[in-house]
Amino acid sequence: MKLFGREKEEEFTVLVVREADEVAEAVDEALRTAGPEERPGLERAAALLATVRETTDAELRGNWARRKIAEAGVKGRADSVPAVKAIREAEPGLSLLQAVRLSQEAAALEDEERDGQGRTA
């Protein structure tokens, strides 16, 4: 179906930049030459970087959106209209579709946290 001259759905092009690999390599190099007083902090940093490397692009985007929504003072679900508006105001170059998808990824993270807490509580 063709609406208003568009032949296909707009692509979702939000780039996620990851530098964890480069930082992890630097920490690993520092660990190889670290003295005993530096080792505990560098080992902790290496463990944190390992966690970050496992984070998916959707989680990174969702966490970014959650931060922008919180900074705007929006209460309620991350996929609400005010949340989408906050995302677009934080990054004016985003299309409405991109902002909606980011808000959905943020809401999915909220749902996972809620469901995870519900199982362990």
Coordinates of N, CA and C in Angstrom, one line a residue:
M1 N 0.8 -1.2 0.0 CA 0.0 0.0 0.0 C 0.9 1.2 0.0
K2 N 0.6 2.2 -0.8 CA 1.4 3.4 -0.9 C 0.6 4.6 -0.3
L3 N 1.3 5.2 0.7 CA 0.7 6.3 1.4 C 1.6 7.5 1.2
F4 N 1.0 8.6 0.7 CA 1.7 9.9 0.6 C 3.1 9.7 0.0
G5 N 3.2 8.9 -1.1 CA 4.4 8.8 -1.9 C 5.4 7.9 -1.3
R6 N 5.2 7.3 -0.2 CA 6.1 6.3 0.4 C 5.8 4.9 -0.1
E7 N 6.9 4.2 -0.5 CA 6.7 2.9 -1.0 C 7.1 1.8 0.0
K8 N 7.9 2.2 1.0 CA 8.3 1.2 2.0 C 8.4 1.9 3.3
E9 N 8.4 1.1 4.4 CA 8.5 1.7 5.7 C 9.9 2.2 5.9
E10 N 10.0 3.3 6.6 CA 11.2 4.0 6.9 C 12.1 3.0 7.7
E11 N 13.4 2.9 7.4 CA 14.3 2.1 8.1 C 14.7 2.6 9.4
F12 N 14.9 1.7 10.3 CA 15.3 2.1 11.7 C 16.8 2.2 11.7
T13 N 17.3 3.4 11.6 CA 18.8 3.6 11.5 C 19.3 4.5 12.7
V14 N 19.4 3.8 13.8 CA 20.0 4.5 15.0 C 21.3 3.7 15.3
L15 N 22.4 4.4 15.1 CA 23.7 3.8 15.2 C 24.1 3.7 16.6
V16 N 24.6 2.5 17.0 CA 25.2 2.3 18.3 C 26.7 2.2 18.2
V17 N 27.4 3.1 18.9 CA 28.8 3.1 18.8 C 29.4 2.4 20.1
R18 N 30.2 1.4 19.9 CA 30.8 0.7 21.0 C 32.3 0.8 21.0
E19 N 32.8 1.2 22.1 CA 34.2 1.3 22.2 C 34.8 0.4 23.3
A20 N 33.9 -0.5 23.8 CA 34.3 -1.4 24.9 C 35.5 -2.3 24.6
D21 N 35.6 -2.7 23.3 CA 36.7 -3.6 22.9 C 38.0 -2.9 23.1
E22 N 38.1 -1.7 22.6 CA 39.4 -0.9 22.7 C 39.7 -0.6 24.2
V23 N 38.7 -0.3 24.9 CA 39.0 0.0 26.4 C 39.4 -1.3 27.1
A24 N 38.7 -2.4 26.8 CA 39.1 -3.6 27.4 C 40.5 -4.0 27.1
E25 N 40.9 -3.8 25.8 CA 42.3 -4.1 25.5 C 43.3 -3.3 26.3
A26 N 43.0 -2.0 26.5 CA 43.8 -1.1 27.2 C 43.9 -1.6 28.7
V27 N 42.8 -2.0 29.3 CA 42.7 -2.5 30.6 C 43.5 -3.8 30.8
D28 N 43.3 -4.7 29.8 CA 44.1 -5.9 29.8 C 45.6 -5.6 29.7
E29 N 46.0 -4.7 28.9 CA 47.4 -4.3 28.8 C 47.9 -3.8 30.1
A30 N 47.1 -2.9 30.7 CA 47.5 -2.4 32.0 C 47.6 -3.4 33.1
L31 N 46.7 -4.4 33.0 CA 46.8 -5.5 34.0 C 48.1 -6.3 33.9
R32 N 48.6 -6.5 32.6 CA 49.8 -7.3 32.4 C 51.0 -6.6 33.1
T33 N 51.0 -5.3 33.2 CA 52.1 -4.6 33.8 C 51.8 -4.0 35.2
A34 N 50.6 -4.3 35.7 CA 50.2 -3.6 37.0 C 51.0 -4.2 38.2
G35 N 51.2 -3.3 39.1 CA 51.7 -3.7 40.4 C 50.6 -4.2 41.3
P36 N 51.0 -4.7 42.4 CA 49.9 -5.3 43.3 C 48.9 -4.3 43.8
E37 N 49.3 -3.0 43.9 CA 48.3 -2.0 44.4 C 47.3 -1.6 43.3
E38 N 47.7 -1.7 42.1 CA 46.8 -1.4 41.0 C 45.9 -2.5 40.5
R39 N 46.3 -3.7 40.8 CA 45.7 -4.9 40.2 C 44.2 -5.0 40.6
P40 N 43.8 -4.8 41.9 CA 42.3 -5.0 42.3 C 41.4 -4.1 41.5
G41 N 41.8 -2.8 41.3 CA 41.0 -1.9 40.6 C 40.9 -2.2 39.1
L42 N 42.0 -2.6 38.5 CA 42.0 -3.0 37.1 C 41.2 -4.3 36.9
E43 N 41.3 -5.2 37.8 CA 40.5 -6.5 37.7 C 39.0 -6.1 37.7
R44 N 38.6 -5.2 38.6 CA 37.2 -4.8 38.7 C 36.8 -4.1 37.4
A45 N 37.7 -3.3 36.8 CA 37.4 -2.6 35.6 C 37.2 -3.6 34.5
A46 N 38.1 -4.7 34.4 CA 38.0 -5.7 33.4 C 36.6 -6.5 33.5
A47 N 36.2 -6.7 34.7 CA 34.9 -7.4 34.9 C 33.8 -6.6 34.5
L48 N 33.8 -5.3 34.8 CA 32.7 -4.4 34.3 C 32.7 -4.3 32.8
L49 N 33.9 -4.2 32.2 CA 33.9 -4.2 30.7 C 33.4 -5.5 30.1
A50 N 33.6 -6.6 30.7 CA 33.1 -7.8 30.2 C 31.6 -7.8 30.2
T51 N 31.0 -7.2 31.2 CA 29.5 -7.1 31.3 C 29.0 -6.2 30.2
V52 N 29.7 -5.0 30.0 CA 29.3 -4.1 29.0 C 29.4 -4.7 27.6
R53 N 30.4 -5.5 27.3 CA 30.5 -6.2 26.0 C 29.4 -7.1 25.7
E54 N 28.7 -7.6 26.7 CA 27.6 -8.6 26.5 C 26.3 -7.8 26.3
T55 N 26.2 -6.5 26.5 CA 25.0 -5.8 26.4 C 24.7 -5.7 24.9
T56 N 23.4 -5.9 24.6 CA 23.0 -5.9 23.2 C 22.8 -4.4 22.7
D57 N 22.7 -4.2 21.4 CA 22.5 -2.9 20.9 C 21.1 -2.4 21.4
A58 N 20.1 -3.2 21.4 CA 18.8 -2.8 21.9 C 18.8 -2.4 23.3
E59 N 19.6 -3.1 24.1 CA 19.7 -2.6 25.5 C 20.4 -1.3 25.7
L60 N 21.5 -1.1 24.8 CA 22.2 0.2 24.9 C 21.2 1.3 24.4
R61 N 20.5 1.1 23.3 CA 19.5 2.1 22.9 C 18.4 2.4 23.9
G62 N 17.9 1.3 24.5 CA 16.9 1.4 25.5 C 17.3 2.2 26.7
N63 N 18.6 1.9 27.2 CA 19.1 2.6 28.3 C 19.4 4.0 28.0
W64 N 19.8 4.3 26.8 CA 20.0 5.7 26.4 C 18.6 6.5 26.5
A65 N 17.6 5.8 25.9 CA 16.3 6.4 25.9 C 15.7 6.6 27.3
R66 N 16.0 5.6 28.2 CA 15.5 5.8 29.6 C 16.2 7.0 30.3
R67 N 17.5 7.2 30.0 CA 18.2 8.3 30.6 C 17.6 9.6 30.1
K68 N 17.3 9.7 28.8 CA 16.8 11.0 28.2 C 15.4 11.2 28.8
I69 N 14.6 10.2 28.9 CA 13.2 10.3 29.5 C 13.3 10.8 30.9
A70 N 14.2 10.2 31.7 CA 14.3 10.6 33.1 C 14.8 12.0 33.2
E71 N 15.8 12.4 32.4 CA 16.3 13.7 32.4 C 15.2 14.8 32.1
A72 N 14.3 14.4 31.3 CA 13.2 15.3 31.0 C 12.1 15.3 32.1
G73 N 12.2 14.4 33.1 CA 11.3 14.4 34.2 C 10.0 13.7 33.8
V74 N 10.0 12.9 32.8 CA 8.7 12.2 32.4 C 8.5 11.0 33.4
K75 N 7.3 10.9 33.9 CA 6.9 9.8 34.7 C 6.0 8.9 33.9
G76 N 6.0 7.7 34.4 CA 5.1 6.7 33.7 C 5.9 5.8 32.7
R77 N 5.2 5.1 31.9 CA 5.9 4.2 31.0 C 6.8 4.9 30.0
A78 N 7.8 4.2 29.6 CA 8.8 4.7 28.7 C 8.3 4.8 27.2
D79 N 7.2 4.1 27.0 CA 6.7 4.1 25.6 C 5.4 5.0 25.5
S80 N 5.3 5.9 26.5 CA 4.1 6.9 26.5 C 4.4 8.0 25.5
V81 N 3.4 8.7 25.2 CA 3.6 9.9 24.3 C 4.5 10.9 24.9
P82 N 4.4 11.3 26.2 CA 5.4 12.2 26.7 C 6.8 11.7 26.6
A83 N 7.0 10.4 26.8 CA 8.3 9.9 26.7 C 8.9 10.0 25.3
V84 N 8.1 9.7 24.3 CA 8.5 9.8 22.9 C 8.9 11.3 22.6
K85 N 8.1 12.2 23.1 CA 8.3 13.6 22.9 C 9.7 14.0 23.6
A86 N 9.9 13.5 24.7 CA 11.2 13.8 25.4 C 12.4 13.2 24.6
I87 N 12.2 12.1 24.0 CA 13.3 11.5 23.2 C 13.6 12.4 22.0
R88 N 12.5 12.8 21.4 CA 12.7 13.6 20.2 C 13.3 15.0 20.5
E89 N 12.9 15.5 21.7 CA 13.5 16.8 22.1 C 15.0 16.6 22.5
A90 N 15.3 15.5 23.0 CA 16.7 15.2 23.4 C 17.6 15.1 22.1
E91 N 17.0 14.5 21.1 CA 17.7 14.3 19.8 C 16.8 14.7 18.7
P92 N 16.8 16.0 18.3 CA 15.9 16.5 17.3 C 16.0 15.8 15.9
G93 N 17.1 15.2 15.6 CA 17.3 14.6 14.3 C 16.5 13.3 14.2
L94 N 16.0 12.7 15.3 CA 15.3 11.4 15.2 C 13.9 11.6 14.5
S95 N 13.6 10.7 13.7 CA 12.2 10.7 13.2 C 11.2 10.2 14.3
L96 N 10.0 10.4 14.0 CA 9.0 9.9 15.0 C 9.1 8.4 15.1
L97 N 9.2 7.7 14.0 CA 9.4 6.2 14.1 C 10.6 5.8 14.9
Q98 N 11.7 6.4 14.7 CA 12.9 6.1 15.5 C 12.6 6.4 17.0
A99 N 12.0 7.5 17.3 CA 11.8 7.8 18.7 C 10.8 6.8 19.4
V100 N 9.8 6.4 18.6 CA 8.8 5.4 19.1 C 9.5 4.1 19.4
R101 N 10.4 3.7 18.4 CA 11.1 2.4 18.6 C 12.1 2.5 19.8
L102 N 12.7 3.6 20.0 CA 13.6 3.7 21.1 C 12.8 3.7 22.4
S103 N 11.6 4.3 22.4 CA 10.8 4.3 23.6 C 10.3 2.8 23.9
Q104 N 10.0 2.1 22.8 CA 9.6 0.7 23.0 C 10.7 -0.2 23.6
E105 N 12.0 0.1 23.1 CA 13.1 -0.6 23.7 C 13.3 -0.3 25.1
A106 N 13.1 1.0 25.5 CA 13.2 1.4 26.9 C 12.1 0.7 27.7
A107 N 10.9 0.7 27.2 CA 9.8 0.0 27.9 C 10.0 -1.5 28.1
A108 N 10.6 -2.1 27.1 CA 10.9 -3.5 27.2 C 11.9 -3.8 28.3
L109 N 12.9 -2.9 28.5 CA 13.8 -3.1 29.6 C 13.1 -2.9 30.9
E110 N 12.2 -1.9 31.0 CA 11.4 -1.8 32.2 C 10.6 -3.0 32.5
D111 N 10.0 -3.6 31.5 CA 9.2 -4.8 31.6 C 10.1 -6.0 32.1
E112 N 11.3 -6.1 31.5 CA 12.2 -7.2 32.0 C 12.6 -7.0 33.4
E113 N 12.9 -5.8 33.8 CA 13.2 -5.6 35.2 C 12.1 -5.9 36.1
R114 N 10.9 -5.4 35.8 CA 9.7 -5.7 36.6 C 9.4 -7.2 36.7
D115 N 9.5 -7.9 35.6 CA 9.2 -9.3 35.6 C 10.3 -10.1 36.3
G116 N 11.5 -9.6 36.2 CA 12.6 -10.2 36.9 C 12.5 -10.1 38.4
Q117 N 12.1 -8.9 38.8 CA 11.9 -8.6 40.3 C 10.7 -9.4 40.8
G118 N 9.7 -9.6 40.0 CA 8.5 -10.3 40.4 C 8.8 -11.8 40.6
R119 N 9.7 -12.3 39.9 CA 10.1 -13.7 40.1 C 11.0 -14.0 41.3
T120 N 11.8 -13.0 41.6 CA 12.7 -13.1 42.7 C 12.2 -12.7 44.0
A121 N 11.1 -11.9 44.0 CA 10.6 -11.3 45.3 C 9.7 -12.3 46.0

